[in-house]
Short mmCIF file of C-alpha atoms in Angstrom, two decimals:
data_model
loop_
_atom_site.label_atom_id
_atom_site.label_comp_id
_atom_site.label_asym_id
_atom_site.label_seq_id
_atom_site.Cartn_x
_atom_site.Cartn_y
_atom_site.Cartn_z
CA MET A 11 28.35 40.86 8.52
CA THR A 12 25.85 40.63 11.36
CA PHE A 13 23.16 39.78 8.81
CA ALA A 14 25.30 37.03 7.35
CA LEU A 15 25.96 35.59 10.82
CA PHE A 16 22.28 35.48 11.69
CA GLN A 17 21.51 33.97 8.21
CA ASP A 18 24.05 31.28 8.83
CA ALA A 19 22.58 30.60 12.28
CA ASP A 20 19.06 30.36 10.69
CA THR A 21 20.35 28.04 8.10
CA LYS A 22 21.93 25.73 10.65
CA ILE A 23 18.65 25.74 12.68
CA ALA A 24 16.63 24.98 9.53
CA ARG A 25 19.04 22.17 8.63
CA SER A 26 18.88 20.74 12.15
CA LEU A 27 15.04 20.73 12.12
CA LEU A 28 15.06 19.18 8.69
CA LEU A 29 17.43 16.38 9.82
CA LYS A 30 15.28 15.93 12.90
CA ASP A 31 12.08 15.50 10.74
CA ILE A 32 14.02 13.10 8.42
CA ARG A 33 15.04 10.91 11.41
CA ALA A 34 11.52 11.04 12.75
CA ILE A 35 9.96 9.93 9.50
CA SER A 36 12.61 7.35 8.96
CA LYS A 37 12.09 5.92 12.43
CA VAL A 38 8.36 5.55 11.82
CA SER A 39 8.57 4.41 8.28
CA TRP A 40 11.42 1.69 8.36
CA PRO A 41 9.26 -0.97 10.17
CA ILE A 42 6.53 -0.50 7.63
CA LEU A 43 9.01 -0.64 4.89
CA VAL A 44 10.57 -3.81 6.22
CA GLY A 45 7.10 -5.40 6.62
CA SER A 46 6.21 -4.44 3.04
CA LEU A 47 9.55 -5.76 1.56
CA SER A 48 9.17 -9.06 3.54
CA THR A 49 5.62 -9.45 2.15
CA ILE A 50 6.98 -8.99 -1.36
CA ALA A 51 9.77 -11.43 -0.77
CA VAL A 52 7.29 -14.00 0.64
CA SER A 53 5.01 -13.52 -2.33
CA LEU A 54 7.87 -14.44 -4.64
CA VAL A 55 8.70 -17.50 -2.55
CA ASP A 56 4.95 -18.40 -2.57
CA ALA A 57 4.91 -18.15 -6.35
CA ALA A 58 7.96 -20.42 -6.60
CA ILE A 59 6.26 -22.96 -4.29
CA VAL A 60 3.15 -22.91 -6.48
CA GLY A 61 5.18 -23.04 -9.65
CA ARG A 62 6.81 -26.28 -8.59
CA LEU A 63 3.35 -27.81 -8.09
CA GLY A 64 2.74 -27.65 -11.84
CA VAL A 65 1.32 -25.46 -14.58
CA ASP A 66 -2.32 -26.24 -13.55
CA ALA A 67 -1.67 -25.01 -10.03
CA LEU A 68 0.12 -21.84 -11.23
CA ALA A 69 -2.80 -21.09 -13.57
CA ALA A 70 -5.41 -21.72 -10.84
CA VAL A 71 -3.68 -19.42 -8.30
CA ALA A 72 -3.20 -16.65 -10.89
CA ALA A 73 -6.87 -16.73 -11.76
CA THR A 74 -8.23 -16.65 -8.19
CA GLY A 75 -5.49 -14.24 -6.93
CA ALA A 76 -7.00 -11.50 -9.00
CA ALA A 77 -10.41 -11.82 -7.34
CA PHE A 78 -8.76 -11.90 -3.85
CA ALA A 79 -6.66 -8.82 -4.72
CA ILE A 80 -9.78 -6.83 -5.60
CA ALA A 81 -11.51 -7.60 -2.17
CA ALA A 82 -8.26 -6.96 -0.23
CA GLU A 83 -7.66 -3.58 -1.96
CA LEU A 84 -11.17 -2.44 -1.09
CA LEU A 85 -10.72 -3.57 2.47
CA TYR A 86 -7.55 -1.67 2.97
CA ALA A 87 -9.12 1.43 1.36
CA PHE A 88 -11.99 1.19 3.75
CA MET A 89 -9.66 1.44 6.71
CA VAL A 90 -7.82 4.57 5.37
CA GLY A 91 -10.36 6.88 6.92
CA TYR A 92 -9.64 5.36 10.29
CA ARG A 93 -5.95 5.60 9.84
CA ILE A 94 -6.04 9.34 9.10
CA VAL A 95 -8.57 10.42 11.75
CA SER A 96 -7.14 8.22 14.42
CA ALA A 97 -3.70 9.71 13.95
CA ARG A 98 -5.10 13.19 14.11
CA LEU A 99 -7.06 12.42 17.34
CA ILE A 100 -4.14 10.84 19.06
CA GLY A 101 -1.83 13.65 17.90
CA GLY A 102 -4.24 16.21 19.35
CA GLU A 103 -4.34 14.13 22.63
CA SER A 104 -8.02 13.32 22.15
CA ILE A 105 -7.45 9.84 23.49
CA SER A 106 -11.03 9.32 24.62
CA ALA A 107 -12.34 10.21 21.14
CA ALA A 108 -9.73 7.90 19.58
CA ARG A 109 -11.00 5.07 21.75
CA GLN A 110 -14.55 5.75 20.68
CA LEU A 111 -13.52 5.79 16.99
CA PHE A 112 -11.68 2.52 17.47
CA GLY A 113 -14.76 0.94 19.05
CA ARG A 114 -17.06 2.11 16.21
CA PHE A 115 -14.69 0.77 13.49
CA LEU A 116 -14.26 -2.47 15.47
CA ARG A 117 -18.06 -2.98 15.19
CA LEU A 118 -17.91 -2.04 11.46
CA ALA A 119 -15.07 -4.58 10.94
CA PHE A 120 -17.58 -7.35 11.65
CA PHE A 121 -19.51 -6.16 8.61
CA ALA A 122 -16.56 -5.21 6.39
CA GLY A 123 -15.16 -8.73 6.37
CA PRO A 124 -18.31 -10.42 5.05
CA CYS A 125 -18.93 -7.58 2.55
CA THR A 126 -15.43 -7.95 0.99
CA LEU A 127 -15.84 -11.72 1.11
CA ALA A 128 -19.03 -11.28 -1.00
CA VAL A 129 -17.10 -9.18 -3.48
CA ALA A 130 -14.28 -11.79 -3.70
CA VAL A 131 -16.78 -14.51 -4.22
CA ALA A 132 -18.60 -12.63 -7.04
CA ALA A 133 -15.30 -11.82 -8.66
CA GLY A 134 -14.03 -15.37 -8.22
CA ILE A 135 -17.12 -16.79 -9.87
CA GLY A 136 -16.71 -14.56 -12.82
CA LEU A 137 -12.98 -15.40 -13.18
CA ASN A 138 -13.57 -19.04 -12.67
CA ALA A 139 -16.20 -19.15 -15.38
CA SER A 140 -13.50 -17.94 -17.80
CA ILE A 141 -11.33 -21.01 -17.13
CA SER A 142 -11.93 -23.53 -19.88
CA ASP A 143 -10.04 -26.41 -18.26
CA PRO A 144 -12.27 -28.14 -15.65
CA GLN A 145 -9.32 -29.48 -13.67
CA VAL A 146 -7.77 -26.02 -13.32
CA SER A 147 -11.19 -24.63 -12.42
CA ALA A 148 -11.56 -27.23 -9.63
CA ILE A 149 -8.15 -26.49 -8.30
CA ALA A 150 -8.88 -22.76 -8.33
CA GLN A 151 -12.08 -23.17 -6.39
CA ALA A 152 -10.35 -25.24 -3.69
CA TYR A 153 -7.53 -22.77 -3.26
CA PHE A 154 -9.99 -19.90 -3.21
CA LEU A 155 -12.14 -21.49 -0.45
CA CYS A 156 -9.09 -21.93 1.73
CA ARG A 157 -8.06 -18.29 1.48
CA LEU A 158 -11.57 -16.76 1.97
CA PRO A 159 -11.24 -16.79 5.82
CA GLU A 160 -8.41 -14.29 5.48
CA LEU A 161 -10.97 -11.65 4.53
CA LEU A 162 -12.80 -12.12 7.77
CA ILE A 163 -9.51 -11.82 9.67
CA ALA A 164 -8.00 -8.93 7.84
CA PRO A 165 -10.23 -6.09 9.05
CA PHE A 166 -9.24 -6.59 12.68
CA SER A 167 -5.58 -6.89 11.88
CA ILE A 168 -5.64 -3.69 9.80
CA LEU A 169 -7.56 -1.86 12.58
CA ILE A 170 -5.07 -2.84 15.29
CA ILE A 171 -2.03 -2.03 13.22
CA ALA A 172 -3.50 1.28 12.24
CA THR A 173 -4.03 2.14 15.89
CA TYR A 174 -0.45 1.26 16.77
CA ASN A 175 0.77 3.31 13.77
CA ALA A 176 -1.09 6.27 14.95
CA GLN A 177 0.87 6.11 18.16
CA LYS A 178 4.14 5.80 16.19
CA LEU A 179 4.43 2.19 17.26
CA THR A 180 4.91 0.94 13.68
CA ARG A 181 7.11 -2.00 14.70
CA TRP A 182 3.94 -3.97 15.40
CA ALA A 183 3.10 -3.83 11.60
CA MET A 184 6.54 -5.40 10.98
CA TYR A 185 6.08 -8.06 13.81
CA ALA A 186 2.68 -8.92 12.42
CA ALA A 187 4.04 -9.40 8.89
CA ILE A 188 7.00 -11.48 10.08
CA THR A 189 4.71 -13.68 12.29
CA ASN A 190 2.41 -14.27 9.21
CA HIS A 191 5.35 -15.36 7.06
CA ALA A 192 6.82 -17.50 9.79
CA PHE A 193 3.70 -19.62 9.77
CA ASN A 194 2.69 -19.20 6.13
CA ILE A 195 5.75 -20.55 4.33
CA PRO A 196 6.51 -23.68 6.42
CA ILE A 197 2.97 -24.75 6.37
CA SER A 198 2.60 -24.07 2.66
CA VAL A 199 5.71 -26.19 1.94
CA VAL A 200 4.82 -29.05 4.32
CA LEU A 201 1.17 -29.41 3.25
CA GLY A 202 1.76 -28.43 -0.41
CA TYR A 203 4.49 -31.08 -1.01
CA GLY A 204 3.36 -33.60 1.60
CA TRP A 205 6.49 -33.55 3.80
CA PHE A 206 6.86 -35.29 7.19
CA ALA A 207 4.03 -37.84 6.62
CA PHE A 208 1.49 -35.11 5.90
CA PRO A 209 -0.69 -35.57 2.85
CA GLU A 210 0.28 -33.80 -0.33
CA LEU A 211 -2.45 -31.16 -0.67
CA GLY A 212 -0.96 -29.06 -3.48
CA VAL A 213 -2.33 -25.53 -3.78
CA VAL A 214 -4.89 -26.35 -1.01
CA GLY A 215 -2.01 -26.66 1.34
CA VAL A 216 -0.64 -23.34 0.14
CA GLY A 217 -4.02 -21.77 0.78
CA ILE A 218 -4.20 -23.31 4.26
CA GLY A 219 -0.73 -21.93 5.01
CA SER A 220 -1.74 -18.43 4.00
CA ALA A 221 -4.90 -18.55 6.13
CA VAL A 222 -3.07 -19.88 9.19
CA GLY A 223 -0.38 -17.21 8.80
CA SER A 224 -3.10 -14.48 8.86
CA LEU A 225 -4.68 -15.99 11.87
CA ALA A 226 -1.30 -16.19 13.66
CA SER A 227 -0.66 -12.53 12.86
CA LEU A 228 -3.97 -11.53 14.30
CA SER A 229 -3.39 -13.59 17.41
CA LEU A 230 -0.14 -11.74 18.01
CA LEU A 231 -1.77 -8.37 17.65
CA ILE A 232 -4.69 -9.25 19.94
CA ALA A 233 -2.30 -10.57 22.56
CA ALA A 234 -0.22 -7.42 22.36
CA SER A 235 -3.16 -5.11 22.54
CA LEU A 236 -4.61 -6.94 25.51
CA GLY A 237 -1.30 -7.07 27.26
CA SER A 238 -0.24 -3.48 27.03
CA GLY A 239 -3.36 -1.65 25.91
CA LEU A 240 -3.85 -0.19 22.47
CA PHE A 241 -3.93 3.39 23.73
CA GLN A 242 -1.16 3.37 26.24
CA SER A 243 0.82 5.99 24.40
CA PRO A 244 3.11 8.42 26.21
CA ILE A 245 0.39 11.08 25.77
CA ALA A 246 -2.26 8.89 27.43
CA MET A 247 -0.04 7.95 30.31
CA ARG A 248 1.11 11.50 30.88
CA SER A 249 -2.58 12.66 30.73
CA LYS A 250 -3.48 10.05 33.33
CA SER A 251 -0.64 10.95 35.68
CA GLU A 252 -1.45 14.66 35.46
CA GLY A 253 -5.11 14.00 36.12
CA ARG A 254 -6.19 15.08 32.58
CA THR A 255 -8.61 12.84 30.84
CA HIS A 256 -9.33 14.63 27.52
CA ASP A 257 -12.91 13.47 27.71
CA THR A 258 -15.21 14.66 24.93
CA THR A 259 -18.95 14.66 24.54
CA LEU A 260 -20.73 11.96 22.52
CA ASP A 261 -21.36 14.48 19.78
CA GLN A 262 -17.65 15.41 19.58
CA ARG A 263 -16.75 11.72 19.54
CA ALA A 264 -19.19 11.13 16.64
CA ILE A 265 -17.36 13.77 14.63
CA GLY A 266 -14.44 11.37 14.26
CA LEU A 267 -16.64 8.69 12.62
CA LYS A 268 -18.32 11.26 10.37
CA GLN A 269 -14.92 12.40 9.26
CA ALA A 270 -13.51 8.92 8.76
CA LEU A 271 -16.38 7.26 6.79
CA PRO A 272 -16.39 9.75 3.81
CA LEU A 273 -12.58 9.40 3.60
CA SER A 274 -13.00 5.58 3.45
CA PHE A 275 -15.66 5.92 0.81
CA TYR A 276 -13.46 8.07 -1.47
CA GLU A 277 -10.56 5.74 -0.95
CA MET A 278 -12.70 2.69 -1.95
CA VAL A 279 -13.93 4.43 -5.13
CA ASN A 280 -10.35 5.47 -5.82
CA ALA A 281 -9.18 1.82 -5.41
CA ALA A 282 -11.86 0.52 -7.80
CA LEU A 283 -11.04 3.17 -10.48
CA ASP A 284 -7.38 2.46 -10.11
CA TYR A 285 -7.85 -1.26 -10.39
CA GLY A 286 -10.07 -0.85 -13.49
CA GLY A 287 -7.47 1.46 -15.07
CA ASN A 288 -4.77 -1.14 -14.48
CA LEU A 289 -6.89 -3.74 -16.31
CA VAL A 290 -7.40 -1.49 -19.27
CA PHE A 291 -3.70 -0.66 -19.41
CA ILE A 292 -2.68 -4.28 -19.47
CA ALA A 293 -5.35 -4.97 -22.18
CA ILE A 294 -3.73 -2.08 -24.33
CA ILE A 295 -0.36 -3.80 -24.03
CA GLY A 296 -1.95 -7.18 -24.86
CA ALA A 297 -3.56 -5.65 -27.93
CA SER A 298 -0.29 -4.37 -29.17
CA SER A 299 1.35 -7.91 -29.23
CA ILE A 300 1.82 -11.02 -27.16
CA ALA A 301 5.51 -10.28 -27.07
CA ASP A 302 4.87 -6.91 -25.61
CA LEU A 303 2.52 -8.37 -22.95
CA ALA A 304 5.13 -10.97 -21.92
CA GLY A 305 8.03 -8.41 -22.02
CA SER A 306 6.12 -5.89 -19.93
CA ARG A 307 5.55 -8.41 -17.12
CA VAL A 308 8.96 -7.73 -15.58
CA ALA A 309 8.53 -3.93 -15.96
CA TRP A 310 5.12 -4.13 -14.36
CA THR A 311 6.47 -6.17 -11.43
CA VAL A 312 9.37 -3.75 -10.83
CA LEU A 313 6.94 -0.77 -11.12
CA LEU A 314 4.70 -2.14 -8.38
CA LEU A 315 7.79 -2.91 -6.17
CA LEU A 316 9.03 0.71 -6.37
CA PHE A 317 5.44 2.00 -5.88
CA ILE A 318 5.11 -0.13 -2.68
CA VAL A 319 8.51 1.00 -1.35
CA ALA A 320 7.66 4.68 -2.01
CA ASN A 321 4.23 4.44 -0.30
CA ALA A 322 5.64 2.55 2.71
CA ALA A 323 8.16 5.35 3.15
CA GLY A 324 5.32 7.89 2.70
CA SER A 325 3.34 6.19 5.50
CA GLY A 326 5.60 7.65 8.09
CA LEU A 327 5.02 11.16 6.72
CA GLN A 328 1.21 10.62 6.77
CA ILE A 329 1.22 9.47 10.38
CA LEU A 330 3.37 12.28 11.68
CA ALA A 331 1.70 14.98 9.60
CA ALA A 332 -1.70 13.89 10.69
CA ARG A 333 -0.60 13.99 14.32
CA GLU A 334 0.72 17.55 13.87
CA LEU A 335 -2.47 18.58 12.19
CA GLY A 336 -4.35 17.09 15.02
CA LYS A 337 -2.49 19.57 17.25
CA GLN A 338 -3.43 22.29 14.85
CA ASN A 339 0.29 22.67 14.00
CA GLY A 340 0.05 23.25 10.22
CA GLU A 341 3.54 24.71 9.93
CA ALA A 342 5.14 21.59 11.49
CA ALA A 343 3.20 19.44 9.08
CA GLN A 344 4.57 21.42 6.10
CA HIS A 345 8.13 20.98 7.38
CA LEU A 346 7.54 17.30 7.59
CA LEU A 347 6.44 17.27 3.87
CA ARG A 348 9.83 18.58 2.91
CA ALA A 349 11.56 15.85 5.00
CA GLY A 350 9.13 13.22 3.66
CA ILE A 351 9.97 14.02 0.07
CA ILE A 352 13.71 13.52 0.82
CA VAL A 353 13.04 10.12 2.58
CA THR A 354 10.72 8.79 -0.17
CA THR A 355 13.21 9.94 -2.88
CA ALA A 356 16.11 8.30 -1.19
CA VAL A 357 14.48 4.92 -0.84
CA THR A 358 12.88 4.91 -4.25
CA VAL A 359 15.46 6.55 -6.54
CA LEU A 360 18.54 4.73 -5.24
CA PRO A 361 17.32 1.23 -6.33
CA ALA A 362 15.94 2.73 -9.50
CA LEU A 363 19.43 3.76 -10.59
CA VAL A 364 20.03 0.13 -11.50
CA LEU A 365 17.16 0.20 -13.88
CA ILE A 366 18.51 3.35 -15.49
CA LEU A 367 22.09 2.14 -15.82
CA GLN A 368 21.57 -1.55 -16.56
CA PRO A 369 17.92 -2.32 -17.65
CA ASP A 370 19.07 -5.25 -19.79
CA VAL A 371 20.88 -6.90 -16.91
CA VAL A 372 17.80 -6.57 -14.73
CA ILE A 373 15.43 -8.11 -17.19
CA GLU A 374 17.89 -10.90 -18.08
CA ILE A 375 17.49 -12.09 -14.42
CA TYR A 376 13.92 -13.03 -15.27
CA THR A 377 14.29 -14.22 -18.86
CA GLY A 378 17.03 -15.10 -21.30
CA ARG A 379 14.90 -14.68 -24.44
CA SER A 380 16.43 -11.90 -26.59
CA ASP A 381 13.02 -10.82 -27.95
CA LEU A 382 11.61 -10.31 -24.50
CA VAL A 383 14.71 -8.51 -23.35
CA SER A 384 14.54 -6.08 -26.32
CA VAL A 385 10.91 -5.36 -25.54
CA GLY A 386 11.15 -5.19 -21.74
CA ALA A 387 14.42 -3.24 -21.34
CA PRO A 388 13.13 0.14 -22.67
CA ALA A 389 10.08 -0.16 -20.40
CA LEU A 390 12.31 -0.86 -17.43
CA LEU A 391 14.42 2.28 -18.28
CA ILE A 392 11.23 4.36 -18.28
CA VAL A 393 10.21 2.91 -14.90
CA GLY A 394 13.65 3.92 -13.48
CA LEU A 395 13.39 7.45 -14.97
CA THR A 396 9.90 7.71 -13.44
CA ALA A 397 11.06 6.87 -9.96
CA PRO A 398 11.62 10.46 -8.75
CA LEU A 399 8.03 11.32 -9.80
CA MET A 400 6.78 8.27 -8.06
CA ALA A 401 8.61 9.24 -4.84
CA LEU A 402 7.34 12.85 -4.98
CA ASN A 403 3.84 11.55 -5.63
CA ALA A 404 4.00 9.25 -2.61
CA ALA A 405 4.98 12.12 -0.32
CA LEU A 406 2.34 14.49 -1.68
CA VAL A 407 -0.41 11.87 -1.48
CA ALA A 408 0.48 11.09 2.14
CA TYR A 409 0.42 14.81 2.99
CA LEU A 410 -2.95 15.33 1.27
CA ARG A 411 -4.45 12.32 3.05
CA ALA A 412 -3.22 13.75 6.41
CA LEU A 413 -5.09 16.94 5.47
CA ARG A 414 -8.21 14.66 4.98
CA GLN A 415 -8.24 15.41 1.24
CA SER A 416 -9.00 11.85 0.09
CA ARG A 417 -11.63 13.19 -2.28
CA LEU A 418 -9.03 15.24 -4.02
CA VAL A 419 -6.67 12.30 -4.06
CA MET A 420 -9.43 10.25 -5.78
CA ILE A 421 -10.18 12.97 -8.33
CA ILE A 422 -6.54 13.61 -9.24
CA ASN A 423 -5.78 9.82 -9.51
CA ALA A 424 -8.86 9.05 -11.57
CA ALA A 425 -8.31 12.03 -13.89
CA SER A 426 -4.65 11.12 -14.36
CA ILE A 427 -5.44 7.47 -15.20
CA TRP A 428 -8.52 7.90 -17.47
CA PHE A 429 -7.65 11.23 -19.17
CA VAL A 430 -3.89 10.92 -19.34
CA GLN A 431 -2.41 7.48 -18.88
CA ILE A 432 -4.98 5.37 -20.72
CA PRO A 433 -5.41 7.68 -23.81
CA PHE A 434 -1.69 8.31 -24.27
CA ALA A 435 -0.72 4.73 -23.59
CA TRP A 436 -3.20 3.60 -26.28
CA LEU A 437 -2.06 6.31 -28.75
CA LEU A 438 1.66 5.62 -28.29
CA ALA A 439 1.37 1.77 -28.12
CA ILE A 440 -1.04 1.00 -30.96
CA PRO A 441 -1.68 3.75 -33.56
CA MET A 442 1.92 5.12 -33.31
CA GLY A 443 3.41 1.65 -33.01
CA TYR A 444 5.68 2.18 -30.01
CA GLY A 445 4.34 -0.87 -28.26
CA VAL A 446 5.20 -1.43 -24.57
CA THR A 447 7.57 1.49 -24.58
CA GLY A 448 4.81 3.84 -25.58
CA ALA A 449 2.47 2.34 -22.96
CA TYR A 450 5.02 2.94 -20.26
CA ILE A 451 5.52 6.56 -21.37
CA GLY A 452 1.79 6.82 -20.63
CA ILE A 453 2.57 5.75 -17.04
CA ALA A 454 5.32 8.42 -16.75
CA MET A 455 2.85 10.98 -17.92
CA TYR A 456 0.32 9.76 -15.30
CA PHE A 457 2.72 10.36 -12.43
CA ALA A 458 3.79 13.73 -13.91
CA THR A 459 0.12 14.72 -13.93
CA ARG A 460 -0.56 13.57 -10.42
CA VAL A 461 2.49 15.38 -9.04
CA THR A 462 1.67 18.62 -10.89
CA ALA A 463 -1.97 18.68 -9.78
CA SER A 464 -1.03 17.75 -6.15
CA LEU A 465 1.65 20.48 -6.05
CA ILE A 466 -0.76 23.09 -7.37
CA TYR A 467 -3.35 22.19 -4.67
CA ARG A 468 -0.76 21.98 -1.91
CA GLN A 469 0.35 25.48 -2.86
CA TYR A 470 -3.24 26.75 -2.75
CA TRP A 471 -3.77 25.18 0.74
CA LEU A 472 -0.45 26.33 2.07
CA GLY A 473 -0.97 27.48 5.62
CA ARG A 474 -4.56 26.28 5.66
CA PRO A 475 -4.48 22.97 7.52
CA SER A 476 -7.97 21.30 7.91
#
């Protein structure tokens, strides 16, 4: 009886700690999630604005958007190393080293912007050369030029947001996103359609709106950082009041940069391999049939939406786990992983239930054509059934990144894409004749492989935080 009572008490304590971790992750994650969802919503509104400008405008934006996406993805990947190491330093109360790391990445940001801009220009030239219509090509070039300044602005915005996130002040990511949208949409509408005596600029106006929104967002972040100080966390203020400075030597400060840059390199390679895999996957569906390609568009959009939601929820886990690992508290980080899995599963699986129960209804929102519904509905069902794996993957990847295992994340992701997803998607879609349904079974196998490999590695490293 005594043992049972103590067991119940231990269970209650464990549940209490789990709920505490869930609340902590949710508190950090929800502003990031809101910011991500608002960006998705605005991208849909932006697509509607461009769509009303005509087919040429829609084609031009679609062509140049791919080039811009490549550069932006590489830029975000470059900053991952800073996000991880900064959170660990601040979590370990090494505020001086965190400031030093910020200063070094601030200098790197002046080079990162032009480098990604060069990548975007190279990709844009290649994509633009594939456009046969000279009018569409001219529109694409004009839109692209208007958006290029965003790549010079983005490194600084990402850097400041990552610094706030490391201090659990994730609301600034949400404020920045909302500020961006508040300027972007009105300016795009006014200049795109020529309202209120402004000239009708078409997609050029939409491009200007996007660039101004990015500039407004950065202005807000700079004003906030100058007003309150980027590193005025409770830890920093407590250290100051107690007369502790946490100063480190220059060699110790340099360790932060030496840790961050390799992580960024692996994440950039990972992003490039991931993007290449997506292109091959879409090509496989296109080779199956045009109807499959058209029908898969909705399933692909919904898949990306769930993936973004899962990773936004996982961001809170990554931040808090990195902070605990910075304190050399590996046990607390492992407890956070359990809570993080619950949070990512809740926000990902609940909306996916609609895809499982009513895939036909969901796809009919986008198209009324019966042939596309019959092709896309099974793919949507597979996406819904894959949601639990997607959620588990988001939590495990966040945890591995907090452990500074970006190299492993890259290896597992690349192997899962090129040795599992692509071969099986091709085999099931084309030789076996299952079309888009077979291709999306390949995606389900991709997530299953990533989760299995990550779980095996996590078990091996259990109790060995780095």
